[in-house]
């Protein structure tokens, strides 16, 4: 009798845990990457956590890598940011990949990897959060879009 009750209790606890986990959904990734359609560049967004309370700020590391190594010609480009349920500062990063042909280039630039930071601030108004209770940092670069999702934590 006791053994049957213990098995029944274990099954009920397991079912309750499964239902509880199913309701939570998946946690958003802390690192997201995307490549341009031509395969020449990869953009990565990385944060040290994937949740914020309303009004909190989160630094996000932005990396653009030339997958072909150093380019033949210099290329100046921009990553533009859009936020959902918050704001991103700065909303644009401008950078230059210095090409092999530009041996006398005197400006600021990198050869194969550009890294910088933006800061996402979650809106204080939880009503501005989307129905999935997530904020988003959307990075646009050439033909790609990378989306870092940030869960809205309870106050």
Short mmCIF file of N, CA and C in Angstrom, two decimals:
data_model
loop_
_atom_site.label_atom_id
_atom_site.label_comp_id
_atom_site.label_asym_id
_atom_site.label_seq_id
_atom_site.Cartn_x
_atom_site.Cartn_y
_atom_site.Cartn_z
N UNK A 1 0.81 -1.20 0.00
CA UNK A 1 0.00 0.00 0.00
C UNK A 1 0.85 1.26 0.00
N UNK A 2 1.83 1.32 0.86
CA UNK A 2 2.68 2.52 0.94
C UNK A 2 3.47 2.71 -0.35
N UNK A 3 3.89 1.58 -0.92
CA UNK A 3 4.68 1.68 -2.16
C UNK A 3 3.82 2.28 -3.28
N UNK A 4 2.56 1.85 -3.39
CA UNK A 4 1.66 2.37 -4.41
C UNK A 4 1.39 3.85 -4.20
N UNK A 5 1.26 4.28 -2.96
CA UNK A 5 1.04 5.70 -2.67
C UNK A 5 2.26 6.52 -3.03
N UNK A 6 3.45 5.98 -2.76
CA UNK A 6 4.69 6.70 -3.08
C UNK A 6 4.84 6.85 -4.60
N UNK A 7 4.52 5.79 -5.34
CA UNK A 7 4.60 5.86 -6.80
C UNK A 7 3.61 6.88 -7.33
N UNK A 8 2.38 6.86 -6.79
CA UNK A 8 1.36 7.83 -7.21
C UNK A 8 1.78 9.25 -6.90
N UNK A 9 2.37 9.45 -5.72
CA UNK A 9 2.84 10.79 -5.34
C UNK A 9 3.96 11.25 -6.26
N UNK A 10 4.90 10.36 -6.56
CA UNK A 10 6.01 10.70 -7.45
C UNK A 10 5.48 11.06 -8.83
N UNK A 11 4.50 10.33 -9.32
CA UNK A 11 3.92 10.63 -10.63
C UNK A 11 3.23 11.99 -10.61
N UNK A 12 2.52 12.31 -9.54
CA UNK A 12 1.84 13.59 -9.44
C UNK A 12 2.83 14.74 -9.38
N UNK A 13 3.92 14.56 -8.61
CA UNK A 13 4.95 15.60 -8.52
C UNK A 13 5.61 15.79 -9.88
N UNK A 14 5.91 14.69 -10.57
CA UNK A 14 6.53 14.78 -11.90
C UNK A 14 5.62 15.49 -12.88
N UNK A 15 4.33 15.19 -12.86
CA UNK A 15 3.37 15.83 -13.75
C UNK A 15 3.26 17.32 -13.44
N UNK A 16 3.22 17.66 -12.15
CA UNK A 16 3.14 19.07 -11.76
C UNK A 16 4.38 19.83 -12.22
N UNK A 17 5.56 19.23 -12.06
CA UNK A 17 6.80 19.88 -12.51
C UNK A 17 6.80 20.06 -14.01
N UNK A 18 6.34 19.05 -14.74
CA UNK A 18 6.31 19.15 -16.20
C UNK A 18 5.36 20.25 -16.66
N UNK A 19 4.21 20.36 -16.01
CA UNK A 19 3.26 21.42 -16.37
C UNK A 19 3.86 22.78 -16.04
N UNK A 20 4.52 22.89 -14.89
CA UNK A 20 5.15 24.15 -14.50
C UNK A 20 6.22 24.57 -15.48
N UNK A 21 7.06 23.65 -15.93
CA UNK A 21 8.11 23.97 -16.88
C UNK A 21 7.55 24.31 -18.25
N UNK A 22 6.52 23.64 -18.65
CA UNK A 22 5.92 23.91 -19.95
C UNK A 22 5.36 25.32 -20.00
N UNK A 23 4.87 25.82 -18.88
CA UNK A 23 4.32 27.16 -18.85
C UNK A 23 5.37 28.24 -18.91
N UNK A 24 6.63 27.92 -18.57
CA UNK A 24 7.69 28.92 -18.54
C UNK A 24 8.21 29.24 -19.93
N UNK A 25 8.15 28.31 -20.85
CA UNK A 25 8.73 28.54 -22.16
C UNK A 25 10.25 28.47 -22.09
N UNK A 26 10.88 28.68 -23.24
CA UNK A 26 12.33 28.62 -23.28
C UNK A 26 12.94 29.94 -22.85
N UNK A 27 14.06 29.86 -22.18
CA UNK A 27 14.81 31.06 -21.83
C UNK A 27 15.48 31.59 -23.10
N UNK A 28 15.51 32.91 -23.27
CA UNK A 28 16.20 33.45 -24.45
C UNK A 28 17.71 33.21 -24.36
N UNK A 29 18.35 33.14 -25.51
CA UNK A 29 19.80 32.96 -25.57
C UNK A 29 20.51 34.23 -25.13
N UNK A 30 21.69 34.08 -24.53
CA UNK A 30 22.49 35.24 -24.16
C UNK A 30 23.44 35.64 -25.28
N UNK A 31 23.60 34.77 -26.27
CA UNK A 31 24.46 35.05 -27.43
C UNK A 31 23.68 34.67 -28.68
N UNK A 32 23.58 35.61 -29.62
CA UNK A 32 22.95 35.32 -30.91
C UNK A 32 23.88 35.80 -32.02
N UNK A 33 23.89 35.06 -33.12
CA UNK A 33 24.74 35.40 -34.27
C UNK A 33 23.95 35.24 -35.55
N UNK A 34 24.33 36.00 -36.56
CA UNK A 34 23.74 35.87 -37.89
C UNK A 34 24.80 36.23 -38.92
N UNK A 35 24.68 35.64 -40.11
CA UNK A 35 25.61 35.92 -41.20
C UNK A 35 24.90 36.65 -42.32
N UNK A 36 25.66 37.48 -43.03
CA UNK A 36 25.10 38.13 -44.21
C UNK A 36 24.81 37.07 -45.26
N UNK A 37 23.90 37.40 -46.17
CA UNK A 37 23.49 36.46 -47.21
C UNK A 37 24.64 35.98 -48.08
N UNK A 38 25.66 36.85 -48.28
CA UNK A 38 26.80 36.46 -49.11
C UNK A 38 27.88 35.72 -48.31
N UNK A 39 27.66 35.54 -47.00
CA UNK A 39 28.60 34.78 -46.19
C UNK A 39 29.89 35.52 -45.87
N UNK A 40 29.94 36.82 -46.12
CA UNK A 40 31.18 37.58 -45.90
C UNK A 40 31.35 38.06 -44.46
N UNK A 41 30.22 38.28 -43.73
CA UNK A 41 30.31 38.84 -42.39
C UNK A 41 29.40 38.09 -41.42
N UNK A 42 29.81 38.11 -40.16
CA UNK A 42 28.98 37.57 -39.09
C UNK A 42 28.84 38.64 -38.02
N UNK A 43 27.62 38.81 -37.51
CA UNK A 43 27.35 39.75 -36.44
C UNK A 43 26.91 38.96 -35.22
N UNK A 44 27.49 39.28 -34.06
CA UNK A 44 27.16 38.59 -32.82
C UNK A 44 26.76 39.61 -31.76
N UNK A 45 25.67 39.32 -31.05
CA UNK A 45 25.24 40.10 -29.89
C UNK A 45 25.39 39.21 -28.67
N UNK A 46 26.01 39.75 -27.61
CA UNK A 46 26.26 38.94 -26.42
C UNK A 46 25.99 39.77 -25.17
N UNK A 47 25.21 39.20 -24.25
CA UNK A 47 24.91 39.84 -22.97
C UNK A 47 25.26 38.86 -21.85
N UNK A 48 25.58 39.37 -20.66
CA UNK A 48 25.96 38.48 -19.56
C UNK A 48 24.75 37.85 -18.88
N UNK A 49 23.54 38.37 -19.14
CA UNK A 49 22.33 37.72 -18.64
C UNK A 49 21.22 37.94 -19.64
N UNK A 50 20.12 37.20 -19.49
CA UNK A 50 19.04 37.27 -20.47
C UNK A 50 17.73 37.74 -19.85
N UNK A 51 17.80 38.51 -18.76
CA UNK A 51 16.59 39.02 -18.12
C UNK A 51 16.89 40.37 -17.48
N UNK A 52 15.87 41.20 -17.37
CA UNK A 52 15.97 42.51 -16.71
C UNK A 52 14.66 42.82 -16.02
N UNK A 53 14.74 43.61 -14.98
CA UNK A 53 13.54 44.19 -14.38
C UNK A 53 13.28 45.51 -15.09
N UNK A 54 12.03 45.96 -15.13
CA UNK A 54 11.72 47.24 -15.76
C UNK A 54 12.62 48.36 -15.21
N UNK A 55 13.17 49.15 -16.13
CA UNK A 55 14.05 50.27 -15.77
C UNK A 55 15.52 49.91 -15.69
N UNK A 56 15.87 48.62 -15.67
CA UNK A 56 17.27 48.22 -15.58
C UNK A 56 17.96 48.30 -16.93
N UNK A 57 19.28 48.42 -16.90
CA UNK A 57 20.09 48.51 -18.11
C UNK A 57 20.99 47.28 -18.24
N UNK A 58 21.31 46.93 -19.49
CA UNK A 58 22.13 45.76 -19.77
C UNK A 58 23.13 46.09 -20.88
N UNK A 59 24.44 46.01 -20.60
CA UNK A 59 25.42 46.19 -21.67
C UNK A 59 25.38 44.99 -22.62
N UNK A 60 25.45 45.26 -23.92
CA UNK A 60 25.43 44.22 -24.94
C UNK A 60 26.67 44.39 -25.81
N UNK A 61 27.45 43.33 -25.91
CA UNK A 61 28.66 43.36 -26.74
C UNK A 61 28.27 43.05 -28.18
N UNK A 62 28.74 43.90 -29.08
CA UNK A 62 28.44 43.76 -30.51
C UNK A 62 29.75 43.45 -31.23
N UNK A 63 29.77 42.37 -31.99
CA UNK A 63 30.97 42.00 -32.74
C UNK A 63 30.60 41.76 -34.20
N UNK A 64 31.34 42.39 -35.10
CA UNK A 64 31.19 42.13 -36.54
C UNK A 64 32.52 41.55 -37.00
N UNK A 65 32.47 40.39 -37.63
CA UNK A 65 33.68 39.70 -38.08
C UNK A 65 33.63 39.50 -39.58
N UNK A 66 34.75 39.80 -40.24
CA UNK A 66 34.90 39.47 -41.66
C UNK A 66 35.26 38.00 -41.74
N UNK A 67 34.40 37.21 -42.34
CA UNK A 67 34.65 35.76 -42.45
C UNK A 67 35.63 35.43 -43.56
N UNK A 68 36.05 36.45 -44.33
CA UNK A 68 37.02 36.25 -45.41
C UNK A 68 38.40 36.76 -45.03
N UNK A 69 38.59 37.09 -43.76
CA UNK A 69 39.86 37.68 -43.34
C UNK A 69 39.87 39.15 -43.74
N UNK A 70 41.06 39.72 -43.86
CA UNK A 70 41.16 41.13 -44.22
C UNK A 70 40.68 41.34 -45.66
N UNK A 71 39.84 42.34 -45.83
CA UNK A 71 39.27 42.64 -47.15
C UNK A 71 40.33 43.25 -48.06
N UNK A 72 40.13 43.17 -49.36
CA UNK A 72 41.06 43.79 -50.31
C UNK A 72 40.96 45.31 -50.24
N UNK A 73 39.74 45.83 -50.19
CA UNK A 73 39.51 47.28 -50.12
C UNK A 73 38.88 47.62 -48.77
N UNK A 74 39.14 48.82 -48.30
CA UNK A 74 38.53 49.26 -47.04
C UNK A 74 37.02 49.36 -47.19
N UNK A 75 36.31 49.11 -46.11
CA UNK A 75 34.86 49.14 -46.13
C UNK A 75 34.38 49.83 -44.86
N UNK A 76 33.66 50.93 -45.04
CA UNK A 76 33.03 51.62 -43.91
C UNK A 76 31.59 51.16 -43.87
N UNK A 77 31.11 50.78 -42.66
CA UNK A 77 29.76 50.25 -42.56
C UNK A 77 29.13 50.64 -41.24
N UNK A 78 27.84 50.33 -41.10
CA UNK A 78 27.07 50.72 -39.94
C UNK A 78 26.21 49.56 -39.45
N UNK A 79 26.13 49.42 -38.13
CA UNK A 79 25.16 48.53 -37.50
C UNK A 79 24.13 49.45 -36.85
N UNK A 80 22.86 49.26 -37.19
CA UNK A 80 21.77 50.07 -36.64
C UNK A 80 20.97 49.22 -35.67
N UNK A 81 20.54 49.84 -34.56
CA UNK A 81 19.83 49.10 -33.53
C UNK A 81 18.42 49.64 -33.35
N UNK A 82 17.49 48.72 -33.12
CA UNK A 82 16.10 49.05 -32.82
C UNK A 82 15.76 48.26 -31.54
N UNK A 83 14.96 48.85 -30.67
CA UNK A 83 14.61 48.17 -29.42
C UNK A 83 13.11 47.94 -29.34
N UNK A 84 12.76 46.86 -28.69
CA UNK A 84 11.37 46.56 -28.36
C UNK A 84 11.29 46.54 -26.84
N UNK A 85 10.32 47.25 -26.27
CA UNK A 85 10.09 47.32 -24.82
C UNK A 85 11.27 47.96 -24.10
N UNK A 86 11.90 48.93 -24.75
CA UNK A 86 13.01 49.64 -24.13
C UNK A 86 13.73 50.50 -25.14
N UNK A 87 14.99 50.82 -24.85
CA UNK A 87 15.79 51.66 -25.75
C UNK A 87 17.22 51.14 -25.81
N UNK A 88 17.92 51.48 -26.90
CA UNK A 88 19.32 51.11 -27.08
C UNK A 88 20.12 52.38 -27.33
N UNK A 89 21.22 52.52 -26.59
CA UNK A 89 22.11 53.67 -26.77
C UNK A 89 23.53 53.14 -26.90
N UNK A 90 24.29 53.54 -27.90
CA UNK A 90 23.83 54.31 -29.05
C UNK A 90 22.97 53.45 -29.97
N UNK A 91 22.24 54.10 -30.85
CA UNK A 91 21.38 53.34 -31.76
C UNK A 91 22.07 53.03 -33.09
N UNK A 92 23.35 53.39 -33.18
CA UNK A 92 24.11 53.13 -34.41
C UNK A 92 25.59 53.05 -34.07
N UNK A 93 26.27 52.07 -34.66
CA UNK A 93 27.72 51.96 -34.57
C UNK A 93 28.29 52.02 -35.98
N UNK A 94 29.24 52.92 -36.19
CA UNK A 94 29.88 53.08 -37.50
C UNK A 94 31.33 52.64 -37.35
N UNK A 95 31.80 51.84 -38.30
CA UNK A 95 33.17 51.31 -38.21
C UNK A 95 33.75 51.13 -39.60
N UNK A 96 35.07 50.92 -39.65
CA UNK A 96 35.76 50.69 -40.91
C UNK A 96 36.63 49.45 -40.81
N UNK A 97 36.48 48.55 -41.78
CA UNK A 97 37.43 47.46 -41.95
C UNK A 97 38.49 47.97 -42.92
N UNK A 98 39.74 48.01 -42.49
CA UNK A 98 40.83 48.51 -43.32
C UNK A 98 41.27 47.40 -44.27
N UNK A 99 41.25 47.71 -45.57
CA UNK A 99 41.62 46.73 -46.59
C UNK A 99 43.12 46.62 -46.79
N UNK A 100 43.55 45.51 -47.40
CA UNK A 100 44.97 45.28 -47.68
C UNK A 100 45.54 46.35 -48.61
N UNK A 101 44.73 46.85 -49.53
CA UNK A 101 45.21 47.84 -50.51
C UNK A 101 45.44 49.21 -49.87
N UNK A 102 44.95 49.43 -48.68
CA UNK A 102 45.07 50.74 -48.03
C UNK A 102 46.16 50.73 -46.97
N UNK A 103 47.38 50.51 -47.40
CA UNK A 103 48.50 50.43 -46.45
C UNK A 103 48.79 51.78 -45.80
N UNK A 104 48.33 52.88 -46.40
CA UNK A 104 48.57 54.20 -45.84
C UNK A 104 47.36 54.77 -45.11
N UNK A 105 46.34 53.94 -44.88
CA UNK A 105 45.12 54.40 -44.21
C UNK A 105 45.49 54.94 -42.84
N UNK A 106 45.09 56.19 -42.54
CA UNK A 106 45.46 56.81 -41.28
C UNK A 106 44.34 56.93 -40.28
N UNK A 107 43.13 56.53 -40.63
CA UNK A 107 41.99 56.66 -39.72
C UNK A 107 41.86 55.49 -38.78
N UNK A 108 40.83 55.56 -37.95
CA UNK A 108 40.54 54.44 -37.05
C UNK A 108 39.92 53.31 -37.86
N UNK A 109 40.35 52.11 -37.58
CA UNK A 109 39.77 50.97 -38.28
C UNK A 109 40.36 49.67 -37.77
N UNK A 110 39.74 48.58 -38.17
CA UNK A 110 40.19 47.25 -37.80
C UNK A 110 40.35 46.44 -39.08
N UNK A 111 41.02 45.30 -38.98
CA UNK A 111 41.23 44.52 -40.19
C UNK A 111 40.19 43.42 -40.37
N UNK A 112 39.87 42.68 -39.29
CA UNK A 112 38.93 41.56 -39.47
C UNK A 112 37.81 41.50 -38.44
N UNK A 113 37.97 42.09 -37.26
CA UNK A 113 36.95 42.01 -36.23
C UNK A 113 36.74 43.37 -35.57
N UNK A 114 35.49 43.80 -35.54
CA UNK A 114 35.11 45.04 -34.87
C UNK A 114 34.26 44.69 -33.67
N UNK A 115 34.59 45.26 -32.51
CA UNK A 115 33.83 45.01 -31.28
C UNK A 115 33.56 46.33 -30.58
N UNK A 116 32.33 46.49 -30.11
CA UNK A 116 31.94 47.67 -29.34
C UNK A 116 30.77 47.28 -28.45
N UNK A 117 30.27 48.24 -27.69
CA UNK A 117 29.19 47.98 -26.75
C UNK A 117 28.04 48.93 -26.99
N UNK A 118 26.82 48.44 -26.76
CA UNK A 118 25.62 49.27 -26.69
C UNK A 118 24.96 48.93 -25.35
N UNK A 119 24.05 49.79 -24.92
CA UNK A 119 23.33 49.54 -23.67
C UNK A 119 21.84 49.52 -23.93
N UNK A 120 21.22 48.42 -23.56
CA UNK A 120 19.76 48.28 -23.66
C UNK A 120 19.18 48.62 -22.30
N UNK A 121 18.16 49.49 -22.26
CA UNK A 121 17.46 49.81 -21.03
C UNK A 121 16.01 49.38 -21.17
N UNK A 122 15.57 48.50 -20.27
CA UNK A 122 14.19 48.01 -20.28
C UNK A 122 13.26 49.15 -19.89
N UNK A 123 12.14 49.25 -20.58
CA UNK A 123 11.14 50.27 -20.26
C UNK A 123 10.65 50.09 -18.82
N UNK A 124 10.37 51.19 -18.15
CA UNK A 124 9.82 51.13 -16.79
C UNK A 124 8.35 50.73 -16.83
N UNK A 125 7.70 50.97 -17.94
CA UNK A 125 6.28 50.65 -18.11
C UNK A 125 6.16 49.23 -18.62
N UNK A 126 5.77 48.31 -17.75
CA UNK A 126 5.68 46.91 -18.17
C UNK A 126 4.62 46.73 -19.26
N UNK A 127 3.70 47.69 -19.39
CA UNK A 127 2.68 47.58 -20.44
C UNK A 127 3.30 47.72 -21.83
N UNK A 128 4.51 48.28 -21.90
CA UNK A 128 5.18 48.40 -23.21
C UNK A 128 5.87 47.11 -23.62
N UNK A 129 5.97 46.17 -22.71
CA UNK A 129 6.59 44.89 -23.05
C UNK A 129 5.63 44.12 -23.95
N UNK A 130 6.20 43.34 -24.84
CA UNK A 130 5.34 42.58 -25.76
C UNK A 130 4.63 41.45 -25.02
N UNK A 131 3.62 40.83 -25.65
CA UNK A 131 2.85 39.79 -24.97
C UNK A 131 3.69 38.61 -24.49
N UNK A 132 4.82 38.36 -25.12
CA UNK A 132 5.68 37.25 -24.71
C UNK A 132 6.55 37.64 -23.51
N UNK A 133 6.34 38.84 -22.97
CA UNK A 133 7.11 39.37 -21.85
C UNK A 133 8.61 39.34 -22.16
N UNK A 134 8.96 39.91 -23.30
CA UNK A 134 10.35 39.99 -23.70
C UNK A 134 10.66 41.37 -24.26
N UNK A 135 11.84 41.85 -23.94
CA UNK A 135 12.39 43.00 -24.62
C UNK A 135 13.29 42.46 -25.72
N UNK A 136 13.61 43.30 -26.69
CA UNK A 136 14.47 42.85 -27.79
C UNK A 136 15.45 43.94 -28.19
N UNK A 137 16.67 43.51 -28.50
CA UNK A 137 17.65 44.36 -29.16
C UNK A 137 17.77 43.79 -30.57
N UNK A 138 17.41 44.59 -31.56
CA UNK A 138 17.44 44.15 -32.96
C UNK A 138 18.59 44.88 -33.63
N UNK A 139 19.56 44.13 -34.16
CA UNK A 139 20.70 44.71 -34.86
C UNK A 139 20.53 44.47 -36.35
N UNK A 140 20.66 45.55 -37.13
CA UNK A 140 20.54 45.48 -38.59
C UNK A 140 21.90 45.82 -39.20
N UNK A 141 22.41 44.91 -40.02
CA UNK A 141 23.71 45.10 -40.67
C UNK A 141 23.63 44.51 -42.07
N UNK A 142 23.87 45.33 -43.08
CA UNK A 142 23.71 44.92 -44.47
C UNK A 142 22.36 44.24 -44.64
N UNK A 143 22.35 42.94 -45.03
CA UNK A 143 21.06 42.26 -45.25
C UNK A 143 20.67 41.35 -44.09
N UNK A 144 21.33 41.49 -42.94
CA UNK A 144 21.01 40.58 -41.84
C UNK A 144 20.32 41.30 -40.70
N UNK A 145 19.64 40.50 -39.91
CA UNK A 145 18.97 40.96 -38.70
C UNK A 145 19.27 39.95 -37.59
N UNK A 146 19.84 40.45 -36.49
CA UNK A 146 20.10 39.59 -35.33
C UNK A 146 19.26 40.13 -34.18
N UNK A 147 18.57 39.23 -33.47
CA UNK A 147 17.67 39.66 -32.40
C UNK A 147 18.07 38.99 -31.09
N UNK A 148 18.45 39.82 -30.12
CA UNK A 148 18.74 39.36 -28.77
C UNK A 148 17.49 39.60 -27.93
N UNK A 149 16.92 38.54 -27.39
CA UNK A 149 15.69 38.65 -26.60
C UNK A 149 16.06 38.68 -25.12
N UNK A 150 15.35 39.54 -24.39
CA UNK A 150 15.62 39.73 -22.97
C UNK A 150 14.30 39.57 -22.22
N UNK A 151 14.25 38.60 -21.33
CA UNK A 151 13.03 38.33 -20.58
C UNK A 151 12.77 39.45 -19.58
N UNK A 152 11.51 39.83 -19.46
CA UNK A 152 11.10 40.82 -18.46
C UNK A 152 10.88 40.10 -17.15
N UNK A 153 11.69 40.43 -16.14
CA UNK A 153 11.55 39.82 -14.81
C UNK A 153 10.52 40.60 -14.01
N UNK A 154 9.89 39.92 -13.07
CA UNK A 154 8.90 40.57 -12.21
C UNK A 154 9.59 41.56 -11.29
N UNK A 155 8.87 42.62 -10.95
CA UNK A 155 9.40 43.63 -10.02
C UNK A 155 9.65 43.03 -8.66
#
